[in-house]
CSV table of C-alpha atoms in Angstrom, one decimal:
chain,number,residue,atom,x,y,z
A,30,MET,CA,-1.4,-7.1,-4.6
A,31,ILE,CA,-0.9,-4.4,-2.0
A,32,GLU,CA,-3.3,-1.5,-1.7
A,33,TYR,CA,-2.2,1.6,0.1
A,34,ARG,CA,-4.2,3.5,2.7
A,35,ILE,CA,-3.3,7.1,3.0
A,36,GLU,CA,-4.1,8.8,6.4
A,37,ARG,CA,-4.0,12.5,5.5
A,38,ARG,CA,-4.2,13.6,9.1
A,39,SER,CA,-1.4,11.3,10.4
A,40,GLY,CA,1.4,13.9,10.2
A,41,VAL,CA,3.4,11.4,8.1
A,42,SER,CA,4.1,12.4,4.5
A,43,THR,CA,2.2,10.5,1.9
A,44,TYR,CA,5.3,9.1,0.2
A,45,GLN,CA,6.6,7.9,3.6
A,46,GLN,CA,3.3,6.2,4.3
A,47,ILE,CA,3.7,4.2,1.0
A,48,VAL,CA,7.2,3.3,2.0
A,49,GLN,CA,6.2,2.2,5.5
A,50,GLN,CA,3.2,0.2,4.3
A,51,THR,CA,5.4,-1.5,1.7
A,52,LYS,CA,8.0,-2.4,4.3
A,53,GLN,CA,5.4,-3.7,6.6
A,54,ALA,CA,4.0,-5.9,3.9
A,55,LEU,CA,7.6,-7.1,3.3
A,56,ARG,CA,8.1,-7.8,7.0
A,57,LEU,CA,4.9,-9.7,7.3
A,58,GLY,CA,5.4,-11.8,4.2
A,59,VAL,CA,2.4,-10.2,2.4
A,60,LEU,CA,4.8,-9.2,-0.4
A,61,GLN,CA,7.4,-11.7,-1.6
A,62,PRO,CA,10.3,-11.4,-4.0
A,63,GLY,CA,9.0,-11.3,-7.5
A,64,ASP,CA,5.6,-9.7,-6.6
A,65,LYS,CA,4.6,-6.7,-8.6
A,66,LEU,CA,3.7,-3.4,-6.9
A,67,PRO,CA,0.7,-1.5,-8.2
A,68,THR,CA,1.5,1.0,-10.9
A,69,ALA,CA,1.7,4.7,-10.0
A,70,ARG,CA,-1.5,5.1,-12.0
A,71,GLU,CA,-3.3,2.4,-10.0
A,72,VAL,CA,-2.2,4.0,-6.7
A,73,VAL,CA,-3.3,7.4,-7.9
A,74,GLU,CA,-6.7,6.1,-8.9
A,75,GLN,CA,-7.1,4.3,-5.6
A,76,THR,CA,-5.8,7.1,-3.3
A,77,ALA,CA,-6.2,10.4,-5.3
A,78,ILE,CA,-2.6,11.4,-4.6
A,79,ASN,CA,0.0,12.9,-7.0
A,80,PRO,CA,1.7,10.3,-9.2
A,81,ASN,CA,5.1,12.0,-8.4
A,82,THR,CA,4.5,11.0,-4.8
A,83,VAL,CA,4.1,7.4,-5.7
A,84,LEU,CA,7.2,7.5,-7.8
A,85,LYS,CA,9.2,9.2,-5.0
A,86,ALA,CA,8.2,6.3,-2.6
A,87,TYR,CA,9.1,3.7,-5.2
A,88,ARG,CA,12.5,5.4,-5.8
A,89,GLU,CA,13.1,5.3,-2.0
A,90,LEU,CA,12.3,1.6,-1.9
A,91,GLU,CA,14.6,1.0,-4.9
A,92,ARG,CA,17.4,3.0,-3.2
A,93,GLU,CA,17.1,0.7,-0.3
A,94,GLY,CA,17.3,-2.3,-2.6
A,95,LEU,CA,13.8,-3.6,-1.8
A,96,VAL,CA,12.3,-3.2,-5.2
A,97,GLU,CA,13.4,-2.8,-8.8
A,98,PRO,CA,11.8,-1.1,-11.7
A,99,ARG,CA,11.5,-3.1,-15.0
A,100,PRO,CA,10.9,-0.8,-17.9
A,101,GLY,CA,7.6,-1.5,-19.6
A,102,LEU,CA,6.7,-4.1,-16.9
A,103,GLY,CA,6.4,-2.3,-13.6
A,104,THR,CA,8.1,-2.3,-10.2
A,105,PHE,CA,8.9,-5.7,-8.6
A,106,VAL,CA,9.9,-6.8,-5.1
A,107,ARG,CA,13.6,-7.7,-5.0
A,108,ARG,CA,13.9,-9.0,-1.4
A,109,SER,CA,11.8,-9.7,1.6
A,110,LEU,CA,12.1,-8.3,5.1
A,111,ALA,CA,10.2,-11.2,6.6
A,112,ARG,CA,11.7,-13.0,9.6
A,113,PRO,CA,10.6,-16.4,10.7
A,114,GLU,CA,10.1,-15.1,14.2
A,115,ALA,CA,7.4,-12.7,13.1
A,116,ALA,CA,5.5,-15.2,11.0
A,117,ALA,CA,1.7,-15.0,11.0
A,118,ASP,CA,1.5,-18.4,12.5
A,119,GLY,CA,4.4,-18.0,14.9
A,120,PRO,CA,4.4,-18.1,18.7
A,121,LEU,CA,5.4,-14.4,19.1
A,122,ARG,CA,2.3,-13.3,17.1
A,123,ALA,CA,0.1,-15.7,19.0
A,124,GLY,CA,1.4,-14.3,22.3
A,125,LEU,CA,0.9,-10.7,21.1
A,126,VAL,CA,-2.7,-11.5,19.9
A,127,GLU,CA,-3.4,-12.9,23.4
A,128,TRP,CA,-1.9,-9.9,25.1
A,129,VAL,CA,-3.9,-7.5,22.9
A,130,ASP,CA,-7.1,-9.5,23.6
A,131,GLU,CA,-6.3,-9.2,27.4
A,132,ALA,CA,-5.7,-5.5,27.1
A,133,HIS,CA,-9.0,-5.0,25.2
A,134,ALA,CA,-10.9,-7.1,27.7
A,135,ALA,CA,-9.4,-4.9,30.5
A,136,GLY,CA,-11.1,-1.9,28.8
A,137,LEU,CA,-8.3,-0.5,26.6
A,138,ASP,CA,-9.4,0.6,23.2
A,139,ARG,CA,-7.2,0.6,20.0
A,140,GLU,CA,-5.6,3.9,20.7
A,141,ASP,CA,-4.8,3.0,24.3
A,142,ILE,CA,-3.2,-0.3,23.2
A,143,SER,CA,-1.3,1.5,20.5
A,144,ALA,CA,0.0,4.2,22.9
A,145,LEU,CA,1.0,1.5,25.5
A,146,MET,CA,2.8,-0.5,22.9
A,147,THR,CA,4.6,2.5,21.4
A,148,SER,CA,5.6,3.6,24.9
A,149,VAL,CA,7.1,0.2,25.8
A,150,LEU,CA,8.8,-0.1,22.4
A,151,GLU,CA,10.3,3.3,22.7
A,152,GLN,CA,11.5,2.7,26.3
A,153,ARG,CA,13.0,-0.7,25.5
A,154,PHE,CA,14.8,0.3,22.3
A,155,ARG,CA,15.9,3.7,23.6
A,156,THR,CA,17.6,2.2,26.6
A,157,GLY,CA,19.0,-0.6,24.5
A,158,VAL,CA,17.3,-3.1,26.8
A,159,THR,CA,15.5,-5.4,24.4
A,160,GLY,CA,15.8,-8.6,26.3
A,161,SER,CA,12.7,-10.3,27.6
A,162,THR,CA,11.5,-9.7,31.1
A,163,GLY,CA,8.2,-11.4,30.4
A,164,THR,CA,6.2,-12.9,27.6
A,165,ALA,CA,3.9,-11.2,25.1
A,166,GLY,CA,1.0,-12.9,26.7
A,167,GLY,CA,2.2,-12.3,30.3
A,168,THR,CA,1.4,-9.6,32.7
A,169,SER,CA,4.9,-8.2,33.2
A,170,THR,CA,4.9,-4.4,32.6
A,171,ALA,CA,8.1,-4.7,30.7
A,172,SER,CA,6.8,-7.1,28.1
A,173,GLY,CA,5.6,-6.1,24.7
A,174,THR,CA,6.4,-7.1,21.2
A,175,GLY,CA,5.3,-6.1,17.7
A,176,THR,CA,3.2,-3.2,16.7
A,177,ALA,CA,-0.5,-2.8,17.3
A,178,GLY,CA,-0.9,0.6,15.8
A,179,GLY,CA,1.7,2.7,14.2
A,180,THR,CA,1.4,4.7,11.0
A,181,SER,CA,1.1,1.8,8.6
A,182,THR,CA,-2.3,0.4,8.0
A,183,ALA,CA,-3.2,-2.1,5.5
A,184,GLU,CA,-5.6,-4.8,5.1
A,185,SER,CA,-6.1,-5.6,1.6
A,186,THR,CA,-4.7,-2.1,1.2
A,187,GLY,CA,-1.3,-3.2,2.2
A,188,PRO,CA,0.4,-5.1,4.9
A,189,THR,CA,-2.9,-6.0,6.5
A,190,ASP,CA,-3.2,-9.6,7.0
A,191,PRO,CA,-1.8,-9.1,10.5
A,192,ALA,CA,-1.9,-5.5,11.5
A,193,ALA,CA,-4.3,-2.6,12.0
């Protein structure tokens, strides 16, 4: 089951953090169709946030067709966002892990790597140029895939197997 981590100083609203962490878990395959989300009460006990915030996040996820409430039973995942290309054992992830290891060995810390990844992602997607000019493990300055930071964090607290 997903556990949420709320970063109060992130500048991202609490309900949006829950939405983002749930989506990340869906993308990474941590949550699968049929899985039950924690109840609002469980999230409140774990994170000390207002139950209405949790319900707002779950309503947003429901509106997007990702989850469905079942009266008396809870809220369940309807569909996955996982893509085979982003699988935990896939070559893209392996290349990204290799690149992050190289960046760390070169002296970059987590924040440096996150900033670099965000910059490259923004540049590539803003210009509409998302084609490959290198590999995730290569040294090309235009290469970069995945997210190594971002606002979602989750280990056992959410989509964590792979990120943050």
